[in-house]
Coordinates of N, CA, C and O in Angstrom, one line a residue:
M916 N 90.7 78.9 110.1 CA 90.5 79.6 111.0 C 89.9 80.9 110.4 O 91.2 81.2 109.3
Y917 N 88.9 81.4 110.2 CA 88.9 82.7 109.3 C 89.5 84.2 110.1 O 89.6 84.1 111.3
N918 N 90.4 84.9 109.5 CA 90.5 86.3 110.3 C 90.7 87.4 109.6 O 90.7 87.3 108.7
S919 N 90.0 88.1 110.7 CA 88.5 88.8 110.3 C 89.9 90.1 109.5 O 89.8 90.6 108.6
R920 N 90.8 90.2 110.5 CA 91.7 91.1 110.1 C 92.7 91.7 109.3 O 92.8 92.2 108.3
K921 N 92.9 90.1 109.2 CA 94.1 89.9 108.0 C 93.0 90.5 106.2 O 92.9 90.6 105.7
K922 N 91.4 89.8 106.8 CA 90.4 89.9 105.1 C 90.5 91.5 105.1 O 91.0 92.1 103.8
L923 N 90.1 92.3 105.9 CA 90.6 93.1 106.4 C 91.1 94.3 105.1 O 91.0 95.4 104.6
L924 N 92.3 93.8 105.9 CA 93.9 94.7 105.1 C 93.7 94.3 103.4 O 94.3 95.2 102.9
E925 N 93.2 93.0 103.4 CA 93.5 92.4 102.3 C 92.6 93.2 101.2 O 92.8 93.5 100.1
D926 N 91.2 94.1 101.8 CA 90.8 94.4 101.4 C 90.2 96.1 100.7 O 90.1 96.9 100.0
I927 N 91.8 96.8 101.4 CA 91.6 98.2 101.5 C 93.0 98.0 99.8 O 93.8 97.6 99.9
P928 N 92.1 99.0 98.9 CA 92.9 99.5 97.5 C 94.3 100.5 98.0 O 94.1 101.1 98.7
E929 N 95.0 99.6 97.4 CA 96.6 100.6 97.1 C 97.0 101.0 95.5 O 96.4 100.5 94.9
E930 N 97.6 102.1 96.2 CA 98.4 102.8 94.7 C 99.0 103.6 94.8 O 99.8 104.0 96.2
M931 N 100.1 103.8 94.2 CA 101.5 104.8 94.2 C 101.1 106.0 94.2 O 100.1 106.6 93.2
T932 N 101.4 106.8 95.3 CA 101.0 108.0 95.8 C 102.0 109.1 95.4 O 103.0 108.2 96.3
S933 N 102.2 110.2 95.5 CA 102.7 111.1 95.3 C 103.7 111.8 97.0 O 102.5 112.2 97.6
I934 N 104.0 111.6 97.4 CA 104.7 111.9 98.6 C 105.8 112.8 99.1 O 106.7 112.3 98.2
W935 N 106.1 113.4 99.9 CA 107.2 114.3 100.4 C 108.4 113.2 101.6 O 107.8 113.1 102.6
S936 N 109.3 113.2 101.6 CA 110.1 112.4 102.7 C 111.4 113.7 102.6 O 111.9 114.2 102.6
C937 N 111.4 113.5 104.3 CA 112.4 114.2 105.1 C 114.2 113.8 104.7 O 114.6 112.2 104.4
T938 N 114.5 114.6 104.8 CA 116.1 114.7 103.7 C 117.0 113.9 105.7 O 117.9 113.7 104.6
S939 N 116.8 114.3 106.3 CA 117.4 113.9 107.0 C 117.8 112.5 108.0 O 117.0 111.8 107.9
D940 N 119.2 111.9 107.6 CA 119.1 111.1 108.4 C 118.6 110.1 109.8 O 118.3 109.4 109.7
S941 N 118.6 110.8 110.1 CA 118.0 110.7 111.7 C 116.1 111.0 111.7 O 115.8 110.9 112.8
C942 N 115.4 110.8 110.9 CA 114.3 111.4 110.9 C 113.3 110.7 109.6 O 114.1 110.3 108.7
N943 N 112.6 110.0 110.2 CA 111.4 109.2 109.2 C 110.4 109.8 108.4 O 109.7 109.3 108.3
G944 N 110.7 111.3 108.7 CA 109.0 112.0 108.4 C 109.0 111.6 107.1 O 109.5 111.9 106.5
W945 N 107.8 111.9 106.8 CA 106.8 111.8 105.1 C 105.0 112.2 105.5 O 105.1 112.3 106.7
M946 N 104.8 112.6 104.3 CA 103.4 113.3 104.0 C 103.3 112.7 102.6 O 103.8 113.2 102.0
R947 N 101.4 112.4 102.4 CA 101.2 112.9 101.6 C 101.1 114.3 100.4 O 101.0 115.1 101.3
D948 N 101.9 114.7 99.3 CA 101.4 115.7 98.6 C 100.3 116.4 98.6 O 100.4 117.6 98.5
N949 N 99.1 115.3 98.9 CA 98.0 116.2 98.9 C 97.9 116.8 100.0 O 96.5 117.2 99.5
F950 N 98.2 116.7 100.7 CA 98.4 116.7 102.4 C 99.3 118.1 102.6 O 99.0 118.4 104.2
A951 N 99.7 118.3 101.4 CA 101.4 119.6 101.8 C 100.5 120.9 102.0 O 99.4 121.1 101.3
F952 N 100.9 121.9 102.9 CA 100.2 122.9 102.9 C 101.1 124.2 101.7 O 100.7 125.0 101.4
S953 N 102.5 123.8 101.2 CA 102.9 124.2 100.2 C 103.8 123.6 99.3 O 103.5 122.2 99.3
N954 N 104.0 124.2 98.1 CA 105.2 123.7 97.0 C 106.4 122.8 97.8 O 106.4 121.5 97.0
E955 N 106.9 123.2 98.0 CA 108.1 122.3 99.1 C 108.2 122.5 100.7 O 108.7 123.4 100.9
P956 N 107.1 121.9 100.8 CA 107.4 121.4 102.8 C 108.4 121.6 102.9 O 109.5 120.6 102.6
D957 N 108.8 121.5 104.2 CA 110.0 121.4 105.4 C 109.2 120.1 106.3 O 107.9 120.2 106.8
C958 N 109.8 119.4 107.0 CA 109.5 118.5 107.3 C 108.8 118.9 108.3 O 109.2 119.7 109.7
P959 N 107.4 118.6 108.9 CA 106.6 118.7 110.4 C 107.3 118.5 111.5 O 106.9 119.2 112.8
Q960 N 108.7 117.1 111.5 CA 108.9 116.4 112.6 C 109.9 117.3 112.8 O 110.4 117.4 114.0
C961 N 111.2 117.8 112.2 CA 112.3 117.6 112.2 C 113.1 119.2 111.8 O 113.8 119.8 112.2
G962 N 112.2 119.7 111.0 CA 112.2 121.4 110.7 C 113.1 121.0 109.0 O 113.2 121.8 108.4
S963 N 113.7 119.9 109.1 CA 114.8 119.3 107.7 C 114.1 119.9 106.6 O 112.6 119.9 106.1
E964 N 114.7 120.0 104.9 CA 114.1 119.9 103.7 C 113.3 118.8 103.9 O 113.8 117.4 103.9
M965 N 112.5 118.5 102.3 CA 112.1 117.4 101.9 C 112.2 117.1 100.6 O 112.4 118.1 99.7
T966 N 112.0 116.3 100.4 CA 111.9 115.7 99.1 C 111.1 115.0 98.2 O 110.1 113.9 99.2
K967 N 110.4 115.2 97.0 CA 109.8 114.1 96.7 C 109.4 112.7 95.8 O 110.9 112.2 95.7
G968 N 108.5 112.3 96.4 CA 108.9 110.6 95.7 C 107.2 110.0 95.8 O 106.7 111.1 95.9
E969 N 107.7 108.7 95.9 CA 106.6 107.8 95.7 C 106.0 106.7 96.5 O 107.6 106.1 96.8
K970 N 105.6 106.5 97.4 CA 105.1 105.4 97.9 C 103.9 104.6 97.1 O 102.4 105.2 97.6
K971 N 103.7 103.6 97.6 CA 102.5 102.6 97.7 C 102.0 102.2 98.5 O 101.7 102.4 100.1
L972 N 100.3 103.0 98.6 CA 99.7 103.6 100.4 C 98.2 103.3 100.1 O 98.0 103.3 98.5
A973 N 97.3 103.4 100.8 CA 96.0 102.7 100.6 C 95.6 103.8 100.1 O 95.8 105.5 100.8
V974 N 95.1 104.1 98.9 CA 94.3 105.3 98.7 C 92.6 106.0 100.1 O 92.4 105.7 100.3
L975 N 93.6 107.5 100.3 CA 92.4 108.3 100.8 C 92.9 109.7 99.8 O 93.6 109.9 99.5
V976 N 91.7 110.0 100.0 CA 91.2 111.3 99.1 C 91.4 112.5 99.9 O 90.4 112.1 101.6
N977 N 91.9 113.6 100.4 CA 91.6 115.0 100.9 C 90.4 115.1 101.0 O 90.6 116.0 99.8
T978 N 90.0 115.5 101.9 CA 88.3 116.1 101.3 C 88.0 117.6 102.0 O 87.1 118.3 101.8
S979 N 89.2 118.0 102.4 CA 89.1 119.2 103.0 C 88.9 120.2 101.5 O 89.4 120.5 100.6
P980 N 88.4 121.9 101.7 CA 88.4 122.7 100.8 C 89.8 122.3 100.2 O 90.9 122.7 100.9
S981 N 89.6 123.1 99.0 CA 90.8 123.7 98.2 C 92.2 124.7 99.5 O 91.8 125.4 99.0
Q982 N 93.6 123.6 99.4 CA 94.7 124.4 99.8 C 95.1 124.9 99.0 O 95.4 124.3 97.7
A983 N 95.2 126.4 98.9 CA 96.2 127.5 97.8 C 97.7 126.8 98.5 O 98.4 127.3 100.0
K984 N 98.2 126.0 97.2 CA 99.8 125.5 98.1 C 100.9 126.9 97.3 O 100.5 127.8 96.3
E985 N 101.5 127.4 98.7 CA 102.1 128.5 98.3 C 103.6 128.4 97.3 O 103.6 127.5 97.2

């Protein structure tokens, strides 16, 4: 049997992406670096500090006008 959902998921290209992760043990918040509004963002969910890292994610391009990071 052909599973179109599985086929669709297999066709999405992924790459290692720079992200920010929340440092709070009680929060699992994270965001892509190219969607952050500052050079060192605070967690939008709980307000804690965030650390830079990488995660394998679907390729996604931020097409909004260039955001000047503070």
